[in-house]
């Protein structure tokens, strides 16, 4: 598996065509389609109105299933919240670990990691708003599981950065600071990223990787040449 | 005024010693102390439990003022929310505009801007959680005012970046991408920054500015020398 494949193949479908899938579906397929549909509906309601004020009645109504059916798949509202956290973090951990353990230089892996972060923004945007806010509504036992997954994700990012420093490919800056800076560059996208915007997730990831890796200060050479060769160069100002 | 002064002088005290100030205070001073106390209490309650579920009764009780007194300063819960947004954004706009319009190179201004962002995290951390989440609870008229302030803030950051590109000091990357990357590096701190942590806001700002300006890839020279001279260098891994 190449780094590109590792970063591109493992985003799970979350809600697309779940209704269509359900038509004529039976047994495990019906269960999967309904689970997807309940989660896709709930993540939108939790994100818009907050977990606490959303009721199971509202979820059932918006899902167009009766409440008994919803309860067949999730025995409580907290079960739904927990499933959302799991789905989001499992996708992040699987992809990021595959990148960290895969082939390539640390710079290539960091680019792939940023690509993964932006495709996660694109494909899981409603999840970000929930997963950032609602930790306090998970039981201690479940929160411990979520924390382990967050640690596994963080460890994969650490590994990429430490590998780059050990190889002399990255400067010997504090790896925790590098991680916080790079993660922030991407994750703050939950505030501004719009799927279908003028730049694709992949193009944004490439532009951000360029800044993370090489900074924004012009090198003395580039300065004298005007640095016009950049793939994201623009000479014009914007409003 | 130097850039350092511009970035350091204008953080308003938000709650410190507001109770002490109130003892023996009269007239405008009493009003100011009580306003501070109500805002400091409300921002904590809104951040912890959400704006929607917090009541004026709870605010009055936690403030240790009777409800009629709270209503003398704020005629509604939305008034309090609006005042929090104003206080936060006014501090950000005043500081960032002073940096953008002040003396210094674009790199110096960007460092000062990052310092301002981290001192805003340190001094206004509870505000971040409210101001990020509760836009939908402001009236259209008030939200329009808030949006103008956000634009003024963004314009000041744009100005620093465009100045750096125009002077050939920064690479000719897309200035919007530079802004989003730099803002994300700092602003994501609302998730991880702990006032009183092992690094001060100023030290963090300096380390992040170093990454934003120069990136994390070792230059060929530094690579052969091992780049051991960095002020935030560390050779050890961390857990």
Short mmCIF file of C-alpha atoms in Angstrom, two decimals:
data_model
loop_
_atom_site.label_atom_id
_atom_site.label_comp_id
_atom_site.label_asym_id
_atom_site.label_seq_id
_atom_site.Cartn_x
_atom_site.Cartn_y
_atom_site.Cartn_z
CA UNK A 1 0.00 0.00 0.00
CA UNK A 2 1.35 3.43 -0.91
CA UNK A 3 1.06 6.47 1.32
CA UNK A 4 -1.52 7.89 -1.08
CA UNK A 5 -3.64 4.78 -0.75
CA UNK A 6 -3.28 4.76 3.01
CA UNK A 7 -4.58 8.29 3.19
CA UNK A 8 -7.34 7.91 0.66
CA UNK A 9 -9.03 4.55 0.96
CA UNK A 10 -10.35 4.25 4.45
CA UNK A 11 -12.91 7.00 4.86
CA UNK A 12 -16.12 5.17 5.67
CA UNK A 13 -19.35 6.23 4.00
CA UNK A 14 -21.49 7.84 6.67
CA UNK A 15 -24.87 8.65 5.27
CA UNK A 16 -24.78 8.62 1.49
CA UNK A 17 -27.68 6.84 -0.09
CA UNK A 18 -28.62 5.18 3.17
CA UNK A 19 -32.29 5.53 2.34
CA UNK A 20 -31.75 4.07 -1.11
CA UNK A 21 -29.79 1.18 0.37
CA UNK A 22 -32.66 0.48 2.70
CA UNK A 23 -35.21 -0.08 -0.04
CA UNK A 24 -35.40 -3.82 -0.49
CA UNK A 25 -32.60 -4.41 2.03
CA UNK A 26 -32.98 -7.30 4.45
CA UNK A 27 -31.32 -8.61 7.60
CA UNK A 28 -27.78 -7.33 8.16
CA UNK A 29 -27.99 -4.89 5.23
CA UNK A 30 -31.21 -3.35 6.56
CA UNK A 31 -29.66 -3.07 10.03
CA UNK A 32 -26.56 -1.38 8.57
CA UNK A 33 -28.62 1.04 6.49
CA UNK A 34 -30.83 1.97 9.44
CA UNK A 35 -27.83 2.37 11.75
CA UNK A 36 -26.23 4.72 9.20
CA UNK A 37 -29.48 6.65 8.87
CA UNK A 38 -29.97 7.06 12.61
CA UNK A 39 -26.36 8.18 13.08
CA UNK A 40 -26.44 10.63 10.16
CA UNK A 41 -29.65 12.16 11.49
CA UNK A 42 -28.53 12.29 15.11
CA UNK A 43 -25.16 13.86 14.35
CA UNK A 44 -26.95 16.70 12.54
CA UNK A 45 -29.42 17.27 15.39
CA UNK A 46 -26.71 17.11 18.09
CA UNK A 47 -24.53 19.51 16.12
CA UNK A 48 -27.30 22.02 15.52
CA UNK A 49 -29.09 22.00 18.88
CA UNK A 50 -26.66 20.32 21.25
CA UNK A 51 -26.77 16.74 22.57
CA UNK A 52 -28.48 17.62 25.82
CA UNK A 53 -31.55 19.29 24.35
CA UNK A 54 -32.09 16.74 21.55
CA UNK A 55 -34.62 13.98 22.42
CA UNK A 56 -34.97 10.40 21.17
CA UNK A 57 -38.43 11.43 19.93
CA UNK A 58 -36.85 14.10 17.73
CA UNK A 59 -34.28 11.64 16.43
CA UNK A 60 -36.98 9.07 15.59
CA UNK A 61 -39.14 11.69 13.88
CA UNK A 62 -36.26 13.12 11.81
CA UNK A 63 -35.09 9.60 10.90
CA UNK A 64 -38.62 8.70 9.77
CA UNK A 65 -38.52 5.51 11.83
CA UNK A 66 -40.76 4.84 14.77
CA UNK A 67 -39.21 5.17 18.20
CA UNK A 68 -39.35 1.42 18.93
CA UNK A 69 -37.29 0.80 15.79
CA UNK A 70 -34.68 3.36 16.83
CA UNK A 71 -34.47 1.66 20.25
CA UNK A 72 -33.89 -1.69 18.55
CA UNK A 73 -30.59 -0.31 17.24
CA UNK A 74 -29.60 2.01 20.10
CA UNK A 75 -30.85 1.42 23.63
CA UNK A 76 -30.27 5.06 24.66
CA UNK A 77 -29.36 8.49 23.35
CA UNK A 78 -25.91 8.03 24.91
CA UNK A 79 -25.49 4.84 22.83
CA UNK A 80 -25.95 6.95 19.71
CA UNK A 81 -23.46 9.58 20.92
CA UNK A 82 -20.93 6.86 21.73
CA UNK A 83 -21.38 5.27 18.29
CA UNK A 84 -20.71 8.67 16.67
CA UNK A 85 -17.49 9.11 18.64
CA UNK A 86 -16.42 5.55 17.76
CA UNK A 87 -17.12 5.90 14.05
CA UNK A 88 -15.24 9.22 13.83
CA UNK A 89 -12.23 8.12 15.87
CA UNK A 90 -11.96 4.67 14.30
CA UNK A 91 -11.69 6.30 10.87
CA UNK A 92 -9.06 8.75 12.13
CA UNK A 93 -7.01 6.09 13.95
CA UNK A 94 -7.07 3.54 11.12
CA UNK A 95 -6.02 6.05 8.47
CA UNK A 96 -3.39 7.84 10.55
CA UNK A 97 -1.82 4.62 11.82
CA UNK A 98 -1.64 3.26 8.26
CA UNK A 99 0.16 6.43 7.17
CA UNK A 100 2.58 6.38 10.14
CA UNK A 101 3.43 2.69 9.65
CA UNK A 102 3.51 2.84 5.86
CA UNK A 103 6.35 3.62 3.46
CA UNK A 104 7.68 7.06 2.54
CA UNK A 105 9.72 9.89 4.03
CA UNK A 106 8.43 11.81 7.06
CA UNK A 107 7.57 14.74 4.78
CA UNK A 108 5.52 12.46 2.53
CA UNK A 109 3.78 11.02 5.56
CA UNK A 110 3.04 14.48 6.94
CA UNK A 111 1.51 15.47 3.59
CA UNK A 112 -0.57 12.29 3.65
CA UNK A 113 -1.61 13.03 7.24
CA UNK A 114 -2.79 16.51 6.28
CA UNK A 115 -4.68 15.03 3.35
CA UNK A 116 -6.33 12.61 5.75
CA UNK A 117 -7.25 15.48 8.11
CA UNK A 118 -8.89 17.47 5.32
CA UNK A 119 -10.76 14.47 3.90
CA UNK A 120 -11.97 13.82 7.47
CA UNK A 121 -13.20 17.43 7.55
CA UNK A 122 -14.93 16.95 4.21
CA UNK A 123 -16.53 13.58 5.00
CA UNK A 124 -17.24 13.96 8.72
CA UNK A 125 -17.88 17.69 9.20
CA UNK A 126 -21.02 17.28 11.36
CA UNK A 127 -19.13 14.79 13.54
CA UNK A 128 -16.43 17.37 14.39
CA UNK A 129 -18.95 19.69 16.03
CA UNK A 130 -20.29 16.88 18.20
CA UNK A 131 -17.00 15.17 19.06
CA UNK A 132 -15.42 18.50 20.07
CA UNK A 133 -18.23 19.42 22.45
CA UNK A 134 -19.99 16.49 24.05
CA UNK A 135 -17.38 14.52 26.05
CA UNK A 136 -19.14 15.34 29.31
CA UNK A 137 -22.19 13.31 28.25
CA UNK A 138 -20.33 9.99 27.92
CA UNK A 139 -20.03 7.64 30.90
CA UNK A 140 -16.57 7.31 32.46
CA UNK A 141 -16.17 3.79 31.08
CA UNK A 142 -16.96 4.92 27.55
CA UNK A 143 -14.88 8.05 27.82
CA UNK A 144 -11.93 5.87 28.81
CA UNK A 145 -12.33 3.92 25.52
CA UNK A 146 -12.52 7.18 23.57
CA UNK A 147 -9.43 8.49 25.33
CA UNK A 148 -7.50 5.36 24.35
CA UNK A 149 -8.46 5.93 20.72
CA UNK A 150 -7.45 9.58 20.91
CA UNK A 151 -4.10 8.46 22.33
CA UNK A 152 -3.63 5.93 19.51
CA UNK A 153 -4.32 8.71 16.99
CA UNK A 154 -1.92 11.10 18.73
CA UNK A 155 0.75 8.38 18.91
CA UNK A 156 0.56 7.87 15.14
CA UNK A 157 1.05 11.62 14.54
CA UNK A 158 3.91 11.66 17.07
CA UNK A 159 5.56 8.78 15.25
CA UNK A 160 5.61 10.66 11.95
CA UNK A 161 7.13 13.75 13.56
CA UNK A 162 9.69 11.87 15.63
CA UNK A 163 10.73 9.86 12.59
CA UNK A 164 11.30 13.11 10.69
CA UNK A 165 13.42 14.55 13.51
CA UNK A 166 15.41 11.32 14.01
CA UNK A 167 16.20 11.16 10.28
CA UNK A 168 17.41 14.78 10.28
CA UNK A 169 14.63 15.52 7.79
CA UNK A 170 12.80 17.84 10.23
CA UNK A 171 14.44 20.47 12.41
CA UNK A 172 14.97 19.45 16.05
CA UNK A 173 12.07 21.49 17.37
CA UNK A 174 9.97 20.28 20.29
CA UNK A 175 7.88 17.48 18.69
CA UNK A 176 4.87 18.33 20.87
CA UNK A 177 4.90 21.89 19.52
CA UNK A 178 5.15 20.64 15.93
CA UNK A 179 2.20 18.32 16.55
CA UNK A 180 0.03 21.03 18.13
CA UNK A 181 0.85 23.48 15.33
CA UNK A 182 0.16 21.02 12.50
CA UNK A 183 -2.98 19.60 14.13
CA UNK A 184 -4.28 23.13 14.75
CA UNK A 185 -3.74 24.19 11.16
CA UNK A 186 -6.06 21.40 10.00
CA UNK A 187 -8.47 20.94 12.88
CA UNK A 188 -9.46 24.60 13.08
CA UNK A 189 -10.97 23.87 9.66
CA UNK A 190 -14.06 22.65 11.52
CA UNK A 191 -14.85 26.40 11.76
CA UNK A 192 -14.27 27.43 8.15
CA UNK A 193 -14.07 24.38 5.86
CA UNK A 194 -17.02 24.06 3.48
CA UNK A 195 -17.24 20.85 1.44
CA UNK A 196 -17.68 21.91 -2.19
CA UNK A 197 -15.75 25.17 -1.64
CA UNK A 198 -13.40 26.60 -4.28
CA UNK A 199 -10.45 24.40 -3.17
CA UNK A 200 -10.76 20.64 -2.73
CA UNK A 201 -9.75 18.98 0.53
CA UNK A 202 -6.71 17.56 -1.29
CA UNK A 203 -5.60 20.97 -2.64
CA UNK A 204 -6.01 22.57 0.80
CA UNK A 205 -4.01 19.76 2.39
CA UNK A 206 -1.22 20.28 -0.13
CA UNK A 207 -1.13 24.06 0.46
CA UNK A 208 -1.11 23.62 4.26
CA UNK A 209 1.60 20.95 4.07
CA UNK A 210 3.69 23.39 2.04
CA UNK A 211 3.40 25.98 4.83
CA UNK A 212 3.98 23.47 7.66
CA UNK A 213 7.05 22.02 5.97
CA UNK A 214 8.65 25.16 4.52
CA UNK A 215 7.14 28.10 6.41
CA UNK A 216 6.09 31.39 4.90
CA UNK A 217 9.35 33.36 4.94
CA UNK A 218 10.96 33.76 1.53
CA UNK A 219 14.44 32.29 1.25
CA UNK A 220 17.12 34.82 0.14
CA UNK A 221 17.19 33.13 -3.31
CA UNK A 222 13.44 33.09 -3.70
CA UNK A 223 13.23 36.70 -2.56
CA UNK A 224 15.53 37.93 -5.29
CA UNK A 225 13.63 35.86 -7.87
CA UNK A 226 10.23 36.96 -6.62
CA UNK A 227 9.27 33.32 -5.88
CA UNK A 228 6.80 33.27 -8.76
CA UNK A 229 7.00 29.53 -9.35
CA UNK A 230 4.82 28.41 -6.43
CA UNK A 231 1.85 26.24 -7.39
CA UNK A 232 -0.44 28.26 -5.11
CA UNK A 233 1.16 31.62 -5.94
CA UNK A 234 -0.96 34.71 -6.24
CA UNK A 235 0.18 38.23 -6.76
CA UNK A 236 -3.21 39.79 -6.25
CA UNK A 237 -4.71 40.91 -2.98
CA UNK A 238 -8.15 39.75 -1.92
CA UNK A 239 -11.01 41.37 -0.10
CA UNK B 1 4.51 52.47 20.59
CA UNK B 2 6.57 49.39 19.77
CA UNK B 3 5.13 46.17 18.39
CA UNK B 4 5.76 44.54 21.77
CA UNK B 5 3.72 47.22 23.51
CA UNK B 6 0.96 46.96 20.95
CA UNK B 7 0.66 43.25 21.57
CA UNK B 8 0.97 43.33 25.32
CA UNK B 9 -0.86 46.28 26.79
CA UNK B 10 -4.45 46.03 25.80
CA UNK B 11 -5.77 42.82 27.31
CA UNK B 12 -8.57 43.96 29.57
CA UNK B 13 -8.87 42.48 33.04
CA UNK B 14 -12.00 40.38 33.02
CA UNK B 15 -12.71 39.12 36.48
CA UNK B 16 -9.63 39.53 38.64
CA UNK B 17 -10.40 40.98 42.04
CA UNK B 18 -13.84 42.10 40.95
CA UNK B 19 -15.25 41.16 44.35
CA UNK B 20 -12.47 43.05 46.13
CA UNK B 21 -13.05 46.10 43.91
CA UNK B 22 -16.70 46.05 44.86
CA UNK B 23 -16.13 46.39 48.58
CA UNK B 24 -16.59 50.05 49.32
CA UNK B 25 -17.03 50.89 45.63
CA UNK B 26 -19.69 53.41 44.70
CA UNK B 27 -21.43 54.68 41.58
CA UNK B 28 -19.60 53.97 38.33
CA UNK B 29 -16.96 51.84 40.07
CA UNK B 30 -19.60 49.64 41.68
CA UNK B 31 -21.39 49.29 38.35
CA UNK B 32 -18.12 48.31 36.63
CA UNK B 33 -17.23 45.78 39.31
CA UNK B 34 -20.67 44.21 39.21
CA UNK B 35 -20.69 44.11 35.41
CA UNK B 36 -17.31 42.32 35.47
CA UNK B 37 -18.60 39.89 38.08
CA UNK B 38 -21.77 39.06 36.16
CA UNK B 39 -19.85 38.56 32.92
CA UNK B 40 -17.13 36.41 34.54
CA UNK B 41 -19.78 34.23 36.15
CA UNK B 42 -21.98 33.95 33.07
CA UNK B 43 -19.13 33.07 30.71
CA UNK B 44 -18.23 30.15 32.98
CA UNK B 45 -21.84 28.91 33.16
CA UNK B 46 -22.43 29.29 29.41
CA UNK B 47 -19.16 27.51 28.65
CA UNK B 48 -19.87 24.61 30.99
CA UNK B 49 -23.56 23.99 30.39
CA UNK B 50 -24.33 25.88 27.18
CA UNK B 51 -26.08 29.22 26.79
CA UNK B 52 -29.50 27.76 26.10
CA UNK B 53 -29.82 25.72 29.28
CA UNK B 54 -28.38 28.39 31.64
CA UNK B 55 -31.02 30.57 33.34
CA UNK B 56 -30.89 34.12 34.70
CA UNK B 57 -31.73 32.61 38.11
CA UNK B 58 -28.58 30.48 37.95
CA UNK B 59 -26.49 33.47 36.89
CA UNK B 60 -27.85 35.58 39.76
CA UNK B 61 -27.28 32.79 42.27
CA UNK B 62 -23.71 32.08 41.12
CA UNK B 63 -22.94 35.83 41.05
CA UNK B 64 -24.25 36.20 44.62
CA UNK B 65 -26.41 39.13 43.55
CA UNK B 66 -30.18 39.13 43.62
CA UNK B 67 -31.93 38.77 40.30
CA UNK B 68 -33.27 42.34 40.30
CA UNK B 69 -29.71 43.62 40.61
CA UNK B 70 -28.54 41.48 37.69
CA UNK B 71 -31.44 42.85 35.61
CA UNK B 72 -30.35 46.40 36.46
CA UNK B 73 -27.12 45.76 34.51
CA UNK B 74 -28.41 43.40 31.81
CA UNK B 75 -32.03 43.42 30.71
CA UNK B 76 -31.88 39.88 29.32
CA UNK B 77 -29.67 36.80 29.08
CA UNK B 78 -28.99 37.73 25.45
CA UNK B 79 -27.65 41.11 26.66
CA UNK B 80 -25.07 39.23 28.71
CA UNK B 81 -24.13 36.99 25.78
CA UNK B 82 -23.77 40.03 23.52
CA UNK B 83 -21.58 41.81 26.09
CA UNK B 84 -19.30 38.75 26.23
CA UNK B 85 -18.92 38.72 22.45
CA UNK B 86 -18.23 42.46 22.45
CA UNK B 87 -15.63 42.32 25.19
CA UNK B 88 -13.77 39.43 23.55
CA UNK B 89 -13.84 40.83 20.03
CA UNK B 90 -13.03 44.40 21.07
CA UNK B 91 -9.86 43.18 22.78
CA UNK B 92 -8.89 41.12 19.71
CA UNK B 93 -9.63 43.93 17.22
CA UNK B 94 -7.86 46.67 19.20
CA UNK B 95 -4.69 44.63 19.74
CA UNK B 96 -4.50 43.15 16.25
CA UNK B 97 -5.17 46.47 14.52
CA UNK B 98 -2.48 48.16 16.62
CA UNK B 99 0.00 45.47 15.59
CA UNK B 100 -0.94 45.68 11.89
CA UNK B 101 -0.72 49.49 11.85
CA UNK B 102 2.36 49.69 14.05
CA UNK B 103 6.05 49.65 13.14
CA UNK B 104 8.18 46.60 12.35
CA UNK B 105 8.68 44.04 9.61
CA UNK B 106 5.89 41.66 8.62
CA UNK B 107 7.70 38.83 10.43
CA UNK B 108 7.88 40.90 13.61
CA UNK B 109 4.20 41.74 13.28
CA UNK B 110 3.29 38.09 12.73
CA UNK B 111 5.23 37.16 15.87
CA UNK B 112 3.40 39.91 17.78
CA UNK B 113 0.08 38.67 16.37
CA UNK B 114 0.78 35.14 17.58
CA UNK B 115 1.74 36.53 20.97
CA UNK B 116 -1.57 38.39 21.04
CA UNK B 117 -3.47 35.20 20.11
CA UNK B 118 -1.85 33.21 22.93
CA UNK B 119 -2.35 35.93 25.52
CA UNK B 120 -6.01 36.06 24.39
CA UNK B 121 -6.16 32.28 24.99
CA UNK B 122 -4.61 32.75 28.42
CA UNK B 123 -6.75 35.69 29.50
CA UNK B 124 -10.05 34.86 27.79
CA UNK B 125 -10.12 31.06 27.68
CA UNK B 126 -13.74 30.72 28.92
CA UNK B 127 -14.80 33.30 26.31
CA UNK B 128 -13.46 31.17 23.44
CA UNK B 129 -15.82 28.30 24.26
CA UNK B 130 -18.81 30.64 24.25
CA UNK B 131 -17.89 32.81 21.26
CA UNK B 132 -17.17 29.72 19.11
CA UNK B 133 -20.53 28.11 19.84
CA UNK B 134 -23.34 30.54 20.52
CA UNK B 135 -23.76 32.75 17.42
CA UNK B 136 -27.24 31.35 16.79
CA UNK B 137 -28.52 32.91 20.02
CA UNK B 138 -27.78 36.52 19.04
CA UNK B 139 -30.37 38.61 17.20
CA UNK B 140 -29.67 39.38 13.55
CA UNK B 141 -28.95 43.02 14.39
CA UNK B 142 -26.41 42.11 17.03
CA UNK B 143 -24.86 39.37 14.94
CA UNK B 144 -24.31 41.97 12.21
CA UNK B 145 -22.28 44.08 14.67
CA UNK B 146 -20.27 41.02 15.72
CA UNK B 147 -19.63 40.12 12.08
CA UNK B 148 -18.27 43.62 11.41
CA UNK B 149 -15.86 43.22 14.32
CA UNK B 150 -14.77 39.80 13.08
CA UNK B 151 -14.14 41.36 9.66
CA UNK B 152 -12.08 44.16 11.19
CA UNK B 153 -10.00 41.57 13.02
CA UNK B 154 -9.56 39.47 9.86
CA UNK B 155 -8.62 42.60 7.88
CA UNK B 156 -5.83 43.40 10.34
CA UNK B 157 -4.40 39.88 9.99
CA UNK B 158 -4.74 40.11 6.18
CA UNK B 159 -2.85 43.37 6.22
CA UNK B 160 0.15 41.84 8.01
CA UNK B 161 0.30 38.94 5.57
CA UNK B 162 -0.17 41.06 2.44
CA UNK B 163 2.48 43.48 3.64
CA UNK B 164 4.89 40.56 4.05
CA UNK B 165 4.16 39.27 0.55
CA UNK B 166 4.35 42.74 -1.04
CA UNK B 167 7.74 43.36 0.58
CA UNK B 168 9.09 40.02 -0.68
CA UNK B 169 9.57 39.04 2.95
CA UNK B 170 6.99 36.23 2.72
CA UNK B 171 6.68 33.75 -0.12
CA UNK B 172 3.94 34.52 -2.64
CA UNK B 173 1.56 31.88 -1.34
CA UNK B 174 -2.20 32.46 -1.32
CA UNK B 175 -2.66 34.97 1.54
CA UNK B 176 -5.99 33.41 2.55
CA UNK B 177 -4.27 30.05 3.01
CA UNK B 178 -1.50 31.65 5.10
CA UNK B 179 -4.12 33.33 7.27
CA UNK B 180 -6.16 30.16 7.80
CA UNK B 181 -3.04 28.15 8.62
CA UNK B 182 -1.63 30.70 11.09
CA UNK B 183 -5.00 31.37 12.72
CA UNK B 184 -5.64 27.63 13.06
CA UNK B 185 -2.27 27.01 14.74
CA UNK B 186 -3.22 29.45 17.50
CA UNK B 187 -6.98 29.21 17.71
CA UNK B 188 -7.06 25.43 18.04
CA UNK B 189 -5.38 26.18 21.37
CA UNK B 190 -8.87 26.67 22.81
CA UNK B 191 -8.85 22.82 22.96
CA UNK B 192 -5.46 22.23 24.58
CA UNK B 193 -4.08 25.47 26.08
CA UNK B 194 -3.96 25.47 29.89
CA UNK B 195 -3.06 28.76 31.57
CA UNK B 196 -0.27 27.96 34.02
CA UNK B 197 1.02 25.05 31.88
CA UNK B 198 4.73 24.29 31.44
CA UNK B 199 5.20 26.87 28.65
CA UNK B 200 3.98 30.47 28.95
CA UNK B 201 1.71 32.00 26.34
CA UNK B 202 4.67 34.07 25.15
CA UNK B 203 6.99 31.05 24.79
CA UNK B 204 4.32 29.12 22.90
CA UNK B 205 3.73 32.09 20.60
CA UNK B 206 7.45 32.28 19.86
CA UNK B 207 7.70 28.53 19.09
CA UNK B 208 4.61 28.66 16.84
CA UNK B 209 5.88 31.77 15.04
CA UNK B 210 9.14 29.92 14.40
CA UNK B 211 7.22 27.08 12.70
CA UNK B 212 4.88 29.39 10.77
CA UNK B 213 7.75 31.51 9.48
CA UNK B 214 10.39 28.84 8.82
CA UNK B 215 8.54 25.52 8.63
CA UNK B 216 9.71 22.23 10.06
CA UNK B 217 11.91 20.88 7.28
CA UNK B 218 15.64 21.07 8.04
CA UNK B 219 17.61 23.16 5.58
CA UNK B 220 20.53 21.30 3.92
CA UNK B 221 23.00 23.27 6.09
CA UNK B 222 21.12 22.67 9.32
CA UNK B 223 20.70 19.02 8.44
CA UNK B 224 24.43 18.42 8.17
CA UNK B 225 25.00 20.30 11.44
CA UNK B 226 22.20 18.50 13.26
CA UNK B 227 20.42 21.85 13.91
CA UNK B 228 21.26 21.69 17.62
CA UNK B 229 21.16 25.45 18.14
CA UNK B 230 17.39 25.92 18.16
CA UNK B 231 16.03 27.64 21.28
CA UNK B 232 13.25 25.04 21.53
CA UNK B 233 15.41 22.10 20.46
CA UNK B 234 15.00 18.74 22.08
CA UNK B 235 16.73 15.52 21.17
CA UNK B 236 14.61 13.31 23.39
CA UNK B 237 11.33 11.69 22.48
CA UNK B 238 8.26 12.15 24.66
CA UNK B 239 5.48 9.84 25.68
#
